[in-house]
Coordinates of C-alpha atoms and ligand atoms in Angstrom, one line a residue:
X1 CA 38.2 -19.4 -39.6
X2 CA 35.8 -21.2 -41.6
X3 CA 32.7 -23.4 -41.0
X4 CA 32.0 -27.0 -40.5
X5 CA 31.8 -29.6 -38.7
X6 CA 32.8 -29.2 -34.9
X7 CA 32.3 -25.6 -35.3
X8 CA 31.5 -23.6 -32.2
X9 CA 28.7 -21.2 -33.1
X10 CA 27.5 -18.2 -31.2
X11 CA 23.9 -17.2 -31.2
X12 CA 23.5 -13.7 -31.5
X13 CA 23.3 -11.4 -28.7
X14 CA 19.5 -11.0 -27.3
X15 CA 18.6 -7.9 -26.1
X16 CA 15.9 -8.5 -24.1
X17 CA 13.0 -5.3 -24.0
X18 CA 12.7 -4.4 -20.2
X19 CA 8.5 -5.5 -19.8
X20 CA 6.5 -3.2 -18.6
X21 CA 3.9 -4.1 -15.6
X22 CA 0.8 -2.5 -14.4
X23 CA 0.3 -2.2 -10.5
X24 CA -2.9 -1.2 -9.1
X25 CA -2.8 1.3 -6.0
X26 CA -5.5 1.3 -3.3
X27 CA -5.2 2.5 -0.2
X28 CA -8.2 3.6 3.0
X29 CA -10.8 1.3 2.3
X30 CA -12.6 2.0 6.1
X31 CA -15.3 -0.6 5.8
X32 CA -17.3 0.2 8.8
X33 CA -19.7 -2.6 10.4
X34 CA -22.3 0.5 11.3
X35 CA -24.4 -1.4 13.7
X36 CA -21.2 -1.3 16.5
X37 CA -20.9 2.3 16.2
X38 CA -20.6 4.3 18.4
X39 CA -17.0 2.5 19.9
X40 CA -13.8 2.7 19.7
X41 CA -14.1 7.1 19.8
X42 CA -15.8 6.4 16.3
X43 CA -19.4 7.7 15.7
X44 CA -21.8 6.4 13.8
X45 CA -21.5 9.4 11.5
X46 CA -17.9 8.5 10.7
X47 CA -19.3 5.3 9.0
X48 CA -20.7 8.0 6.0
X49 CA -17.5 8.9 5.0
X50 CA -16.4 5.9 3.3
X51 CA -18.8 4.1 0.8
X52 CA -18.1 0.2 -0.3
X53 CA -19.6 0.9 -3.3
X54 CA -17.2 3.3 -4.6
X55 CA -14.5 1.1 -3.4
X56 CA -16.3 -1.9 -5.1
X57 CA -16.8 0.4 -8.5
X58 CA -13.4 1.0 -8.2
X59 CA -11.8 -2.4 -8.0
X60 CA -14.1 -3.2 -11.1
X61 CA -12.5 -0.4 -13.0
X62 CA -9.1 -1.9 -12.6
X63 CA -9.8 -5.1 -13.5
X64 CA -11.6 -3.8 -16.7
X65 CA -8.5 -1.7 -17.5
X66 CA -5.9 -4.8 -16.6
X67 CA -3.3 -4.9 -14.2
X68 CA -0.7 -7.2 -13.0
X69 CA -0.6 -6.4 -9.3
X70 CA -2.8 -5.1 -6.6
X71 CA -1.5 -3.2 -3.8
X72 CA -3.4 -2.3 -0.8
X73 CA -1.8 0.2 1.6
X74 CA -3.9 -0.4 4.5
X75 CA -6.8 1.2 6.7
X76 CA -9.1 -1.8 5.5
X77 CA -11.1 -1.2 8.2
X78 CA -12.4 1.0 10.0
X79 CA -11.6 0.3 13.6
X80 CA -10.6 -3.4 13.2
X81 CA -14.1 -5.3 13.8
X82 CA -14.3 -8.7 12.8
X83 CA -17.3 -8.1 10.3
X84 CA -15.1 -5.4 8.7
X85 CA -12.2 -7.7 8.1
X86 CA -14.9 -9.9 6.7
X87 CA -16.0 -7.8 4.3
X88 CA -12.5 -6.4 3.1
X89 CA -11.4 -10.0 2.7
X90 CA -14.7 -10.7 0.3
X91 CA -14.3 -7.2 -1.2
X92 CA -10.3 -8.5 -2.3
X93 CA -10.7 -12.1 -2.7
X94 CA -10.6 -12.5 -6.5
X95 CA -7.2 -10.6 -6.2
X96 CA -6.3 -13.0 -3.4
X97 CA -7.6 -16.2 -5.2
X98 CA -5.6 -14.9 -8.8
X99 CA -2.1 -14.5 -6.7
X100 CA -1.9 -10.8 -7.6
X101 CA -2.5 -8.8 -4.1
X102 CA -0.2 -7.9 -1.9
X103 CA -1.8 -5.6 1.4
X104 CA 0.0 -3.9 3.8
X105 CA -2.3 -3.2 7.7
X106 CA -3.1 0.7 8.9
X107 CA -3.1 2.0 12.0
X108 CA -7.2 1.6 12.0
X109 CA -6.4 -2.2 11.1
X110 CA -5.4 -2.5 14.9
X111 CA -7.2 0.2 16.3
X112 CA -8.3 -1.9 19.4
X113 CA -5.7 -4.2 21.7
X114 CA -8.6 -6.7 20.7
X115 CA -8.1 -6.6 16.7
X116 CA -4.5 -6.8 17.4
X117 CA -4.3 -9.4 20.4
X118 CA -6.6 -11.7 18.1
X119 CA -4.3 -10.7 14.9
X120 CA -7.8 -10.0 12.9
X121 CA -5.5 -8.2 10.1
X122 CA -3.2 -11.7 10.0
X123 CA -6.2 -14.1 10.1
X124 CA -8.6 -12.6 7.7
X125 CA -6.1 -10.8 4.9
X126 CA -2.6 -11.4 5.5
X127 CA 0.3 -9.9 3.3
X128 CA -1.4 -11.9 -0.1
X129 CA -4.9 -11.1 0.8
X130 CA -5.5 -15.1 1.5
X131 CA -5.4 -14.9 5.7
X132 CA -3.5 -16.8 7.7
X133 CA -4.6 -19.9 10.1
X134 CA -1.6 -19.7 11.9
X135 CA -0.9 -16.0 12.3
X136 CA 3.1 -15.0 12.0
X137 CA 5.6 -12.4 11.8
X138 CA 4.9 -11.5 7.6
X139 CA 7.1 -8.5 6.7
X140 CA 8.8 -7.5 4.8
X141 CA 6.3 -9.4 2.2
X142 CA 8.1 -10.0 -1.0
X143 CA 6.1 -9.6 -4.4
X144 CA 7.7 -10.3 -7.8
X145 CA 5.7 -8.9 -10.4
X146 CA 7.0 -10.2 -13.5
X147 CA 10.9 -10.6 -14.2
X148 CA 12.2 -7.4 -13.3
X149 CA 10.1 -5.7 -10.4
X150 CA 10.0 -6.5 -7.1
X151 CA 7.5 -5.4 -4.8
X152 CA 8.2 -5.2 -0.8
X153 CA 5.1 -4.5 1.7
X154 CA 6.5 -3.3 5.0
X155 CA 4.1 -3.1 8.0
X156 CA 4.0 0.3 10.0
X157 CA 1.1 0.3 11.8
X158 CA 1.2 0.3 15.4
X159 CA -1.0 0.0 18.2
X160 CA -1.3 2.2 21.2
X161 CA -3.5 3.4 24.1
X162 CA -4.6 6.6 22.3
X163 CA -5.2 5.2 18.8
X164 CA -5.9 8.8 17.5
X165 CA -2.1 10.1 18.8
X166 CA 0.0 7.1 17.8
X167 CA 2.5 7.0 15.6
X168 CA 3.5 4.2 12.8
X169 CA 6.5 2.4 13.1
X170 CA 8.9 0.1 11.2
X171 CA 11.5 -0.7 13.4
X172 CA 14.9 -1.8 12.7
X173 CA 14.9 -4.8 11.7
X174 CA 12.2 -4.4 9.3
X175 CA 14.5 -1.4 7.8
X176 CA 17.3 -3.6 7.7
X177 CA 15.5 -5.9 5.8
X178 CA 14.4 -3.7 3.3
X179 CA 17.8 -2.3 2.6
X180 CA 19.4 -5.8 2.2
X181 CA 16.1 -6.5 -0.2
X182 CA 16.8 -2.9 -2.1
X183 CA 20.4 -3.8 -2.7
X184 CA 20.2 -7.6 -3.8
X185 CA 17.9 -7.0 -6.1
X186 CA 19.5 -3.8 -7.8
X187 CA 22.7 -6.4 -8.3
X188 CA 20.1 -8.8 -10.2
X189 CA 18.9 -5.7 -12.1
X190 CA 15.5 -5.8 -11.0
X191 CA 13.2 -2.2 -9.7
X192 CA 12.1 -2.5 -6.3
X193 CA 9.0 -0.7 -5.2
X194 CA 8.2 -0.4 -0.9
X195 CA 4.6 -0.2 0.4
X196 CA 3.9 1.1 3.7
X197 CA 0.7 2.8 5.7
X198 CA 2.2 5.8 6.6
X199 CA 3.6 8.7 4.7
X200 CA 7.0 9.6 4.6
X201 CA 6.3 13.5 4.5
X202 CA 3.0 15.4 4.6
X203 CA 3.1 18.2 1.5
X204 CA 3.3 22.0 2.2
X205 CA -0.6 22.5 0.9
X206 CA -2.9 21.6 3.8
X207 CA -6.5 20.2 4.4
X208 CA -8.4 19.8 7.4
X209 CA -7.8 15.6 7.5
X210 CA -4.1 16.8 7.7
X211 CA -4.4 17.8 11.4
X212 CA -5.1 14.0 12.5
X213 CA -3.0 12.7 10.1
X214 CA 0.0 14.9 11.2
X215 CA -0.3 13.5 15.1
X216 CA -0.2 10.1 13.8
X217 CA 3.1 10.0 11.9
X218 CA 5.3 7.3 10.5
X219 CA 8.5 7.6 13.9
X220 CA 11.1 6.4 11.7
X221 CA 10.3 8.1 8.4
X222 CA 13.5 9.6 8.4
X223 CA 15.2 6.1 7.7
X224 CA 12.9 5.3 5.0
X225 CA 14.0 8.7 3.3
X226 CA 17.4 7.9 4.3
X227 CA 17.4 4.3 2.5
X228 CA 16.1 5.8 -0.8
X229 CA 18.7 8.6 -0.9
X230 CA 21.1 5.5 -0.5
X231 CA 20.0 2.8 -2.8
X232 CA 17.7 3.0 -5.9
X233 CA 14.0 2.7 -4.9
X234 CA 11.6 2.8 -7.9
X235 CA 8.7 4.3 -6.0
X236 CA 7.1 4.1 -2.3
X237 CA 4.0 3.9 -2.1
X238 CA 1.5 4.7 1.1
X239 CA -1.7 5.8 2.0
X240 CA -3.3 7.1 5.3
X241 CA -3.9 10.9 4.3
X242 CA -7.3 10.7 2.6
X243 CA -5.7 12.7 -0.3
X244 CA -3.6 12.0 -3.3
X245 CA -0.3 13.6 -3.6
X246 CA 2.8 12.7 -5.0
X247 CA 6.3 13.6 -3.7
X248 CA 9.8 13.0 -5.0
X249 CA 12.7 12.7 -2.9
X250 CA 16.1 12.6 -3.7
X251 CA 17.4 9.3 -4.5
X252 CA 21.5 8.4 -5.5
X253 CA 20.6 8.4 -9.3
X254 CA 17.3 10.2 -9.4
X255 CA 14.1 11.0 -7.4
X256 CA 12.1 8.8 -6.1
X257 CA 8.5 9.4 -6.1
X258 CA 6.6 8.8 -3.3
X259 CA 3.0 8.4 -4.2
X260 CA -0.4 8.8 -1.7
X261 CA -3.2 6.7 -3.1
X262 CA -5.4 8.5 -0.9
X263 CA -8.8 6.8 0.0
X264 CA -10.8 4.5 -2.4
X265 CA -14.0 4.7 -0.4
X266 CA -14.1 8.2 0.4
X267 CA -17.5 10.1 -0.3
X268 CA -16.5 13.3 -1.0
X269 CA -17.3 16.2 -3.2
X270 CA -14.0 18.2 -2.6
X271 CA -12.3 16.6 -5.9
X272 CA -9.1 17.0 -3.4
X273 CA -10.3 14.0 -1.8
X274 CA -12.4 12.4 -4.4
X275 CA -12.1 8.7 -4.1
X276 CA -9.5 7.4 -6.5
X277 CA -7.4 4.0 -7.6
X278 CA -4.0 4.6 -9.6
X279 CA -2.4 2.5 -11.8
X280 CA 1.4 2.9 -12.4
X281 CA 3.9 1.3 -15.5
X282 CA 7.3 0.1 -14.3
X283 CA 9.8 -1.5 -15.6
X284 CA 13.3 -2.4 -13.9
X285 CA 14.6 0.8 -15.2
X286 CA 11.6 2.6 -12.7
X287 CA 8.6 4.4 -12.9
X288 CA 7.3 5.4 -16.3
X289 CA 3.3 6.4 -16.1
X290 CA 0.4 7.1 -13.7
X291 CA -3.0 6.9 -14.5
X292 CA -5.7 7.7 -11.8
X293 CA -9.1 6.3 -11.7
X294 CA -11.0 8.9 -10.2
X295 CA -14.6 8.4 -8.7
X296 CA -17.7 9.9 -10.4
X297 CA -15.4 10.9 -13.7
X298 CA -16.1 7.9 -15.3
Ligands
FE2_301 FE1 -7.1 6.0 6.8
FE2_302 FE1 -4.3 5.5 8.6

């Protein structure tokens, strides 16, 4: 068939390049308003183990290196004071005020039936870092960043009577939710990442913070493992355990990794426990790098 006029013609195919993005992991802030300690079973010498600055130093080192995306996986505070949500709301805001946080509440985030009964965490941060006048049920929180990855913050944290012996928690219909997420958007093509508080599973080499951590699990991990052996998961990622660590579990094509961020804040020599910020490359296809912004290395 030849030419002319009235002919039909047929760009070529594009292939588009899957674009990579850069998500920032943060996780255990603990900004402590010292002058109400001791409360709450916290001591004022709890306060010490967390620094702002380090947390501060490391924010600044993302945004020198550049990413897309902020993640914050809870534990802002340290026993949900209204000063300390304050602070971790000033501490995030130009993430907030540039659309590219998402943050997720820890257990310390409603320590108190007052932090949660006022909904401190909703008012003052929210799921995009920007607070909420009219506090309401948030998660799942869904976070596009760029075309092809989709980000999901899921809220585990859960208060109870003995703060230091409760577990985290999902619940059912926020699992649902994250499956019917998980599955729409592998039919659009697109790598979906979950952030949660709580780990999934604690790894065989232990440290002393291990012991509190352990009686304060997530109750319904063993649905969040069962989702990603069902559908593809790019990554979850959670903090809590004041230590890095990085897990995979079995997922239906590969593993998924499940990635600690540790604590950003913590003042610690053991380089175990160092305080850290991570930055990870995905693309719809998954996970491809880690970096780790480590405190004092610089
Ligand atoms: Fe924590
Ligand atoms: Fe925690």
């Amino acid at each position: 068939m030849t030419g002319g006029r009235g002919a039909v013609s047929i760009e070529p195919t594009q292939h588009r390049e899957p674009a990579i993005v850069r998500i920032g992991h943060i996780s255990d802030v603990h900004l402590a308003d010292r002058s109400r300690y001791p409360r709450h079973g916290i001591t004022a010498r709890d306060c010490e183990r967390h620094s702002a600055r380090l947390a501060r130093d490391l924010l600044e080192a993302l945004l020198e290196v550049g990413v897309d995306h902020l993640v914050v996986t809870g534990d802002l505070t340290l026993s949900g004071e209204p000063r300390e949500f304050e602070r971790a709301a000033e501490l995030l805001r130009p993430w907030a005020d540039a659309g590219r946080l998402t943050v997720v509440p820890g257990n310390h985030d409603v320590w108190t039936e007052s932090a949660l009964d006022a909904a401190r965490f909703l008012r003052a941060i929210g799921a995009d870092g920007r607070g909420m006048r009219r506090p309401a049920p948030t998660y799942p929180h869904v976070a596009p960043v760029g075309d092809d990855v989709v980000l999901v913050g899921l809220d585990s944290a859960r208060w109870g009577e003995d703060p230091r012996a409760t577990a985290g928690r999902l619940g059912g219909e926020q699992l649902r939710t994250a499956r019917e997420l998980c599955r729409a958007h592998q039919m659009e093509g697109r790598a979906t990442i979950l952030a949660l508080h709580h780990h999934l599973v604690l790894p065989r080499e232990r440290i002393p913070s291990d012991r509190a951590t352990s009686r304060m699990p997530l109750a319904d991990a063993d649905q969040v493992i069962r989702l990603v052996a069902d559908l593809p998961v790019a990554a979850v990622l959670h903090g809590h355990r004041h230590c890095a660590f990085r897990v995979d579990v079995p997922g239906p094509e590969r593993p998924t990794p499940v990635l600690c961020a540790g604590s950003v804040s913590r003042a610690s020599d053991e380089p175990v426990r160092r305080a850290r910020a991570f930055v990870y490359q995905f693309d719809a296809g998954g996970l491809h790098g880690v970096e780790a912004l480590v405190a004092g290395t610089a």
